[in-house]
Tab-separated table of C-alpha atoms and ligand atoms in Angstrom:
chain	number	residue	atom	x	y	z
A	135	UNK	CA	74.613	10.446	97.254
A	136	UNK	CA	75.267	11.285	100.740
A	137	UNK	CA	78.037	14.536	100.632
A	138	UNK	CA	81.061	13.620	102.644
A	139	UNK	CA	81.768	17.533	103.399
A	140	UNK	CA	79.917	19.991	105.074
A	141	UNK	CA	78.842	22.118	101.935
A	142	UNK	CA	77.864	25.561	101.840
A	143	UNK	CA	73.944	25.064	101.285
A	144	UNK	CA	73.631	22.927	103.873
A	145	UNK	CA	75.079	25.496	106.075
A	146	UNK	CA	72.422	27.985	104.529
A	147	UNK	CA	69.691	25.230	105.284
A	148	UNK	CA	70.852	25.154	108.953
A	149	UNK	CA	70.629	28.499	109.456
A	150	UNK	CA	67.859	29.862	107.419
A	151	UNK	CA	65.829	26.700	106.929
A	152	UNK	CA	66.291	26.732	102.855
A	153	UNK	CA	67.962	27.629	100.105
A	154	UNK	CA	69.676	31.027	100.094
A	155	UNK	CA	71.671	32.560	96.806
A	156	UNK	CA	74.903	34.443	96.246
A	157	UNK	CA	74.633	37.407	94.149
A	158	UNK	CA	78.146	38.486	93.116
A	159	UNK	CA	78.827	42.031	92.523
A	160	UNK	CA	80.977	44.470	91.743
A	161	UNK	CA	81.078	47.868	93.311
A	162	UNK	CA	83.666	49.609	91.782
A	163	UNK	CA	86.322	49.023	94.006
A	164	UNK	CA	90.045	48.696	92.959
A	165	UNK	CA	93.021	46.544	94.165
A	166	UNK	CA	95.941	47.679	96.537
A	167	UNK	CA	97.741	44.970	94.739
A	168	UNK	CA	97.294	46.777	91.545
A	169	UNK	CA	97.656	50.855	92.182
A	170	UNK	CA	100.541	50.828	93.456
A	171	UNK	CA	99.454	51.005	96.977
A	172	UNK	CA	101.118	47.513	97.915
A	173	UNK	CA	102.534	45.990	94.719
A	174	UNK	CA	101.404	46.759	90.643
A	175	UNK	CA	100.865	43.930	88.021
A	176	UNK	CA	98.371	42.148	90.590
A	177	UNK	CA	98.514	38.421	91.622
A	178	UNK	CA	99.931	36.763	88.454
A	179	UNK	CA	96.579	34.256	88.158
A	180	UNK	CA	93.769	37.329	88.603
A	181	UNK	CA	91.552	38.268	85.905
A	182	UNK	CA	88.351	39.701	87.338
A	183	UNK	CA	85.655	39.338	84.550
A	184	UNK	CA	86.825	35.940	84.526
A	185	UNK	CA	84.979	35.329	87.714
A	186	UNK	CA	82.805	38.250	87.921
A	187	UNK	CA	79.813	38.048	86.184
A	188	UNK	CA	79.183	42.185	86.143
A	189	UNK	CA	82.624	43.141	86.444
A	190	UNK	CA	83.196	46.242	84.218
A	191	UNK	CA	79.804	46.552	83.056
A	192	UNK	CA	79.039	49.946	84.759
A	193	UNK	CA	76.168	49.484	86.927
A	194	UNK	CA	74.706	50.473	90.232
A	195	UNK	CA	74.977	48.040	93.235
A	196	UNK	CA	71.289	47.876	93.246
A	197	UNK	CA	70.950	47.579	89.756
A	198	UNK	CA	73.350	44.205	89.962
A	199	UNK	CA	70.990	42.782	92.258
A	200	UNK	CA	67.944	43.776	90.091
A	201	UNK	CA	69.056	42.064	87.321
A	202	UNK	CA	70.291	38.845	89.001
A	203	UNK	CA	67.136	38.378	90.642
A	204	UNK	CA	64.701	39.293	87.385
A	205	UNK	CA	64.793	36.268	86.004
A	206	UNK	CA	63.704	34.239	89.034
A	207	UNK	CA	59.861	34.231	89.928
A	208	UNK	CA	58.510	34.100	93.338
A	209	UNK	CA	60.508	35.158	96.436
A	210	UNK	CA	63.695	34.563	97.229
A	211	UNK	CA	66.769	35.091	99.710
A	212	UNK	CA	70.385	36.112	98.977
A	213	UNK	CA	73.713	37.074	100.044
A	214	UNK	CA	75.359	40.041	98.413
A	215	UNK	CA	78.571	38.787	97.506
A	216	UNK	CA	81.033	41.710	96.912
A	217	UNK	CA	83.014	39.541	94.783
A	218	UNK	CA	85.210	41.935	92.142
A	219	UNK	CA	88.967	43.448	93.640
A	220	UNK	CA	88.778	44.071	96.627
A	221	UNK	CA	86.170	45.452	98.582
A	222	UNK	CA	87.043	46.935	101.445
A	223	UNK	CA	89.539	49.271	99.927
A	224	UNK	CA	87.852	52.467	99.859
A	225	UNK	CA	86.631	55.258	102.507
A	226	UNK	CA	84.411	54.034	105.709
A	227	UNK	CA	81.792	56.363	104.036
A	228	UNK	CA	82.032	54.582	100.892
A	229	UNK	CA	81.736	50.693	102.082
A	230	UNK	CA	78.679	51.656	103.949
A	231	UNK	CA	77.346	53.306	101.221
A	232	UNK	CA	77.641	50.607	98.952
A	233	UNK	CA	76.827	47.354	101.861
A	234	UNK	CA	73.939	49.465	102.436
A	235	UNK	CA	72.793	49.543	98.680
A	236	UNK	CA	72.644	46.096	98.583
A	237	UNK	CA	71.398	45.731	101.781
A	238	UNK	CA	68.243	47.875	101.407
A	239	UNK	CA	67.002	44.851	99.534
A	240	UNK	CA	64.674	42.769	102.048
A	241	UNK	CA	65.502	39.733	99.886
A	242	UNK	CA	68.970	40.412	100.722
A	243	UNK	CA	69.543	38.196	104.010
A	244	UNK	CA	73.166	38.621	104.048
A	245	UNK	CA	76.783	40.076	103.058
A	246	UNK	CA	79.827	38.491	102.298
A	247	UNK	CA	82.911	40.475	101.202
A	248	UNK	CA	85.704	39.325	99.181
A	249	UNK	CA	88.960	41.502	100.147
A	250	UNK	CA	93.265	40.880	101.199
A	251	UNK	CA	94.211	40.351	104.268
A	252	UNK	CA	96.267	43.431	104.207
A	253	UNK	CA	93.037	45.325	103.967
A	254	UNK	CA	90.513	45.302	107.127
A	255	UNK	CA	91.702	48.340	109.538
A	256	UNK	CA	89.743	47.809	112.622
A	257	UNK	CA	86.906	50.400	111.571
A	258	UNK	CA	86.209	48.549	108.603
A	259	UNK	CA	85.752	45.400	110.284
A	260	UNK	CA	83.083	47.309	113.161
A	261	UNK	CA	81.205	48.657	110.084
A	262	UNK	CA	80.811	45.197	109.191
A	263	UNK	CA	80.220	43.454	112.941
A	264	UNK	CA	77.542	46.230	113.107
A	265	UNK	CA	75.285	44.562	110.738
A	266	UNK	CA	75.780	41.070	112.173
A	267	UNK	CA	72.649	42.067	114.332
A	268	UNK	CA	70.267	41.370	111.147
A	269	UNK	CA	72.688	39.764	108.540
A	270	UNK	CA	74.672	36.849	108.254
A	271	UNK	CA	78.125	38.752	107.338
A	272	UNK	CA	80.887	37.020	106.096
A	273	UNK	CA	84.337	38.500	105.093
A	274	UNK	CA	86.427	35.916	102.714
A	275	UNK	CA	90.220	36.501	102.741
A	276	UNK	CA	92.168	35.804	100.020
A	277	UNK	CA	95.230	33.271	101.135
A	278	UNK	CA	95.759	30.900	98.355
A	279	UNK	CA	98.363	29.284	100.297
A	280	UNK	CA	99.986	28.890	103.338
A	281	UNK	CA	103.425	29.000	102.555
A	282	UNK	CA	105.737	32.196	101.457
A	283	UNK	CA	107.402	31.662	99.033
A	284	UNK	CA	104.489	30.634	97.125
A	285	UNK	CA	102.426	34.087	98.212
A	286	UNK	CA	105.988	35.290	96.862
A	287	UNK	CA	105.971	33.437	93.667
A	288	UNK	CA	102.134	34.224	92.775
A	289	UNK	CA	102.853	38.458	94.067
A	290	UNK	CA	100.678	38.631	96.433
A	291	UNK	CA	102.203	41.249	97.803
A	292	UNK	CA	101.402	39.483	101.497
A	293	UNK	CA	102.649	36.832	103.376
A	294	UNK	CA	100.801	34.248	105.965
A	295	UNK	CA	101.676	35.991	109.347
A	296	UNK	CA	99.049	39.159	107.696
A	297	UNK	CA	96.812	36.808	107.132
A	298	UNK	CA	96.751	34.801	110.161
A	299	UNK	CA	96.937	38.385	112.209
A	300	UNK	CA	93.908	39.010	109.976
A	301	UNK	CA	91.995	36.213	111.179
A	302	UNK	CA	92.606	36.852	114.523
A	303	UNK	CA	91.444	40.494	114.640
A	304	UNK	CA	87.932	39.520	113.072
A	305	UNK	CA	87.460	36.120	115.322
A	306	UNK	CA	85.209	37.215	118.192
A	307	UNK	CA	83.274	39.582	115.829
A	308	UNK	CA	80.302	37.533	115.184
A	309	UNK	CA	81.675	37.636	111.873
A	310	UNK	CA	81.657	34.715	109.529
A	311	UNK	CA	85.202	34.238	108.441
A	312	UNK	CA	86.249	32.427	104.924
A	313	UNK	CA	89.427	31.655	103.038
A	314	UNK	CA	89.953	31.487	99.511
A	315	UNK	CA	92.509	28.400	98.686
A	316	UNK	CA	94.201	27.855	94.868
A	317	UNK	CA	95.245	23.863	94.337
A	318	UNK	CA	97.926	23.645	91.948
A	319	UNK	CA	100.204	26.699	92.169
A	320	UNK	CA	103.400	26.931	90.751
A	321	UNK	CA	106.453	25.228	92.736
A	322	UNK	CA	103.704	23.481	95.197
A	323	UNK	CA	103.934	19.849	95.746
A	324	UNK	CA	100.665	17.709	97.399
A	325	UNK	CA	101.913	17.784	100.834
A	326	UNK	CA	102.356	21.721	100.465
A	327	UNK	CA	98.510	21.881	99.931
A	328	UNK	CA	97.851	19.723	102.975
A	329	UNK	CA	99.643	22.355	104.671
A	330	UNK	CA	97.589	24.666	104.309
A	331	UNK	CA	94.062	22.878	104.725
A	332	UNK	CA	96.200	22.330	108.698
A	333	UNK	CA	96.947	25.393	108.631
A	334	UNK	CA	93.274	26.768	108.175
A	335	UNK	CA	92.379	23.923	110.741
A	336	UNK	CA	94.837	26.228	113.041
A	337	UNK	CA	93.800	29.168	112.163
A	338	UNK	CA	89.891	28.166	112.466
A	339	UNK	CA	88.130	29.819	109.724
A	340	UNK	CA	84.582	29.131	108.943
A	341	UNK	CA	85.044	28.360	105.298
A	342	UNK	CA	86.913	27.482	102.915
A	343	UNK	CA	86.316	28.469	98.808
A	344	UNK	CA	88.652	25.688	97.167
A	345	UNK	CA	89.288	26.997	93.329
A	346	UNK	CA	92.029	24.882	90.838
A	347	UNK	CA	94.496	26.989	89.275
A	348	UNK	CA	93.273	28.556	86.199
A	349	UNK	CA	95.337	30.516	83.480
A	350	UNK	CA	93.495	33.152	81.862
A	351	UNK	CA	94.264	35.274	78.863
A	352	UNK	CA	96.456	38.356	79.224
A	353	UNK	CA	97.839	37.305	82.789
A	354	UNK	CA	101.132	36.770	83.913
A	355	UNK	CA	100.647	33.619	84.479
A	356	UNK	CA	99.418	33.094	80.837
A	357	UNK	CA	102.775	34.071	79.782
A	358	UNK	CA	104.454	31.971	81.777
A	359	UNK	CA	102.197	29.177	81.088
A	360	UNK	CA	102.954	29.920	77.363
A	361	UNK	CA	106.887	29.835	78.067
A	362	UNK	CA	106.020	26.578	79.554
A	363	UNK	CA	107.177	27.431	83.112
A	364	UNK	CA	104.006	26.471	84.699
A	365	UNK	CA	101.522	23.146	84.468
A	366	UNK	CA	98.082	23.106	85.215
A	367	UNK	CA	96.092	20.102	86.649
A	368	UNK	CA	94.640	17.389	85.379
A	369	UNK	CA	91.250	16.486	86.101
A	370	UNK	CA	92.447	13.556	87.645
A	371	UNK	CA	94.924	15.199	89.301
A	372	UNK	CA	92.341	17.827	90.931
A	373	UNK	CA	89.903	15.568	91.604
A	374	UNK	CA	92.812	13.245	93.899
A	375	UNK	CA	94.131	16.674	95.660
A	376	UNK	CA	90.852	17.863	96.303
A	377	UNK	CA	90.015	14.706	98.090
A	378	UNK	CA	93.359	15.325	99.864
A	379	UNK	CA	92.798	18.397	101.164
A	380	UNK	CA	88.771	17.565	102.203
A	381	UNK	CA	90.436	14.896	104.013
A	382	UNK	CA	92.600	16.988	106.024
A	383	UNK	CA	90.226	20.019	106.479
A	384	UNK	CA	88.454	20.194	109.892
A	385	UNK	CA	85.112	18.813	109.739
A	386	UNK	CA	83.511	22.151	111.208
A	387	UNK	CA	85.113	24.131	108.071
A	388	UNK	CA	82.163	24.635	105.377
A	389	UNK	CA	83.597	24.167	101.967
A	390	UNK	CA	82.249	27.308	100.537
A	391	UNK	CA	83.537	26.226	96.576
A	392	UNK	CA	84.991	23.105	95.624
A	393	UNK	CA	86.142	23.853	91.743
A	394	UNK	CA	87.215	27.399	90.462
A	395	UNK	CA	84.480	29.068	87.660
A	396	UNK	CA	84.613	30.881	84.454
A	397	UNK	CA	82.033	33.627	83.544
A	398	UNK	CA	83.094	32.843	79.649
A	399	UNK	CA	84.799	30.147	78.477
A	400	UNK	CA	86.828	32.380	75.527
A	401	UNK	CA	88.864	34.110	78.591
A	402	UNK	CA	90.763	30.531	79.775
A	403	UNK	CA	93.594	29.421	78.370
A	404	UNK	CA	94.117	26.167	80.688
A	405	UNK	CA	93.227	23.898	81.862
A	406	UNK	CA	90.159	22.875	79.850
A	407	UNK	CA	89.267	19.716	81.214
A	408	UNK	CA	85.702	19.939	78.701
A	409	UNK	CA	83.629	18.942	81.539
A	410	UNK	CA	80.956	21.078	83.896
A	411	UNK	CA	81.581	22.374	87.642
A	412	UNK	CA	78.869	19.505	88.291
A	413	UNK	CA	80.740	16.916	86.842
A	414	UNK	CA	83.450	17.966	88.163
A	415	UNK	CA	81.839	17.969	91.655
A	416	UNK	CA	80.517	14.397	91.283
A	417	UNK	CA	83.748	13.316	90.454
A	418	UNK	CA	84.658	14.503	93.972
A	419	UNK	CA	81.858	13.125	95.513
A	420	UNK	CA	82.598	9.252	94.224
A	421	UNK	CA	86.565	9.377	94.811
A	422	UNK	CA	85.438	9.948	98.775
A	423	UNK	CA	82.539	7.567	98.323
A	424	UNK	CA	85.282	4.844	96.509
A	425	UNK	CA	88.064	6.113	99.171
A	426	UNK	CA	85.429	5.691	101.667
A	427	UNK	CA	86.546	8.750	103.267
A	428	UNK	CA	85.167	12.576	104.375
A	429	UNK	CA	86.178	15.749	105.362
A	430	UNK	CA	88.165	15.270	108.726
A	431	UNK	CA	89.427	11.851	108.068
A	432	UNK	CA	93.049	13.355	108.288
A	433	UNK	CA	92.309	16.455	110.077
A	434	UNK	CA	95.534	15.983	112.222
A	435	UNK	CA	98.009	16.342	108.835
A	436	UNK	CA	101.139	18.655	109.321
A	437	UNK	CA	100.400	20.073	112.709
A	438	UNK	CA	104.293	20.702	113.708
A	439	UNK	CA	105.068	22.793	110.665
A	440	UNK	CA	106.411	26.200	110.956
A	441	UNK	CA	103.369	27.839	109.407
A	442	UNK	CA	100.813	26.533	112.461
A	443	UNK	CA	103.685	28.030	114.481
A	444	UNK	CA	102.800	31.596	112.980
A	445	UNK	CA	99.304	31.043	113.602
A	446	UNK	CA	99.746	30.307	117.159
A	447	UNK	CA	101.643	33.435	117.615
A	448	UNK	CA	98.437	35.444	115.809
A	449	UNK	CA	95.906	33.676	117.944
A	450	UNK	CA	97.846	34.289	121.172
A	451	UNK	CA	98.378	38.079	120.694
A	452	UNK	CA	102.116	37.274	120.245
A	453	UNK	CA	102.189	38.475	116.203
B	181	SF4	S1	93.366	38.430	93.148
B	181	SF4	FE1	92.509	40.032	94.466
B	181	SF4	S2	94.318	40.818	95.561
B	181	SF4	FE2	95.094	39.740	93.765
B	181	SF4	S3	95.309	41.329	92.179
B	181	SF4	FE3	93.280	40.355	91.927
B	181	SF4	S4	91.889	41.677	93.060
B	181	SF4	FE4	93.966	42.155	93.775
């Protein structure tokens, strides 16, 4: 079936001619969000070795990629995702030593790096323009959402304006820039989630990783969840919002993720919907196929709300 959203490997297959794989890795790094530095406790949703595969596990940059690329045969290419906390919170001297690692790699064809908004001082982002001569760099900002009170709600310990200054500070860089969006939050409604999808649109970001609210064990939001103060999606529910928000996501926007993952099923508490990412991603596929619909169709949603008024400001210098 033909995919009604510009998806991340064909993106890959545009610009390197095949298939190209993310290795995620963890370097070590910690969280302003969780020294201290900016706010303690941490997003109430975030449980790293939930989505990091070698979170915790002690081992070298270059011994991460090592091991995720033993098991495959023949040659390959990959991106060094630096996936766990956030990782560009350390010394100049230190990111470089640690892009580098994984760089050194020839395999290794490019770096993306997972950090806040809060966190890219204009020296880190040259350290990371200065390889876009002979990698494909991206840097993917955590958001979540668009709106305040939610960033609030979730302690994020940031609000949009950062993020949208963010954005504008790194366009212009040759940097690939992506956005990491959570459907579902606490307090949100539908058109709160179309929000942001215009708001990215304003914004222009590259890509977008689209995850549904999980709640795993030991979080914050697992006790909350437990005091039954927050829901979690249905599948059915996911599947129609996720449709919404492809809808009203600008066409140019490559849709990085589509469903949030789980390195080990014992760490989720909710929702357990007892089906595969790939089911879950054909579902998506045949509610635009039925709708008869694609990414774009509503590309003009929201555009007078308060939010894309922010992101003007940012992208005019005004912020
Ligand atoms: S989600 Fe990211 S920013 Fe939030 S606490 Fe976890 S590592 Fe820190």
């Amino acid at each position: 079936m033909e995919k009604r959203y510009y998806t991340f490997s064909r993106f890959l297959k545009e610009h390197f001619g095949g298939p190209v794989r993310k290795i995620p890795l963890d370097a070590g790094f910690g969280c302003p969000n969780r020294d201290g530095t900016v706010g303690s406790g941490g997003c109430i949703f975030c449980l790293n070795p939930a989505f990091s595969p070698f979170s915790g596990r002690g081992l070298t940059v270059a011994e991460q990629v090592r091991r995720f690329k033993g098991h495959r045969r023949g040659p390959g290419r990959y991106i060094a995702y630096f996936q766990a906390y956030t990782n560009t919170y350390a010394p100049i001297a230190a990111l470089r030593r640690v892009y580098e690692e994984a760089l050194a790699d020839p395999e290794v064809v490019g770096l993306a790096v997972a950090t806040r908004p809060d966190c890219v001082p204009d020296p880190v982002l040259d350290l990371l323009q200065s390889y876009t001569d002979r990698w494909m760099v991206w840097v993917e900002y955590g958001l979540q959402s668009c709106h305040d009170a939610t960033l609030q709600r979730i302690n994020r310990g940031h609000d949009f304006a950062t993020f949208a200054a963010a954005v504008a500070r790194t366009r212009g860089r040759s940097i690939y820039i992506g956005a990491h969006v959570i459907l579902g939050l606490p307090g949100e409604t539908a058109a709160d989630m179309l929000a942001t999808a215009a708001a990215l649109n304003a914004t222009g970001v590259d890509g977008v990783k689209l995850h549904h609210l999980q709640v795993f064990e030991g979080t914050p939001l697992a006790a909350a969840f437990l005091r039954g103060e927050v829901k979690t999606l249905s599948l059915d529910e996911y599947v129609s919002l996720s449709c919404d928000f492809i809808e009203a996501l600008s066409p140019q926007t490559v849709i990085l993720r589509l469903v949030g993952d789980v390195t080990d099923d014992a760490l989720l508490l909710a929702p357990r919907w007892g089906v595969s990412k790939a089911a879950v991603i054909d579902r998506i596929d045949r509610e635009l196929e039925r709708r008869g619909t694609r990414q774009g169709s509503r590309a003009g949603w929201a555009l007078e709300s308060a939010v894309l008024k922010t992101v003007r400001q940012h992208l005019e210098g005004r912020g």
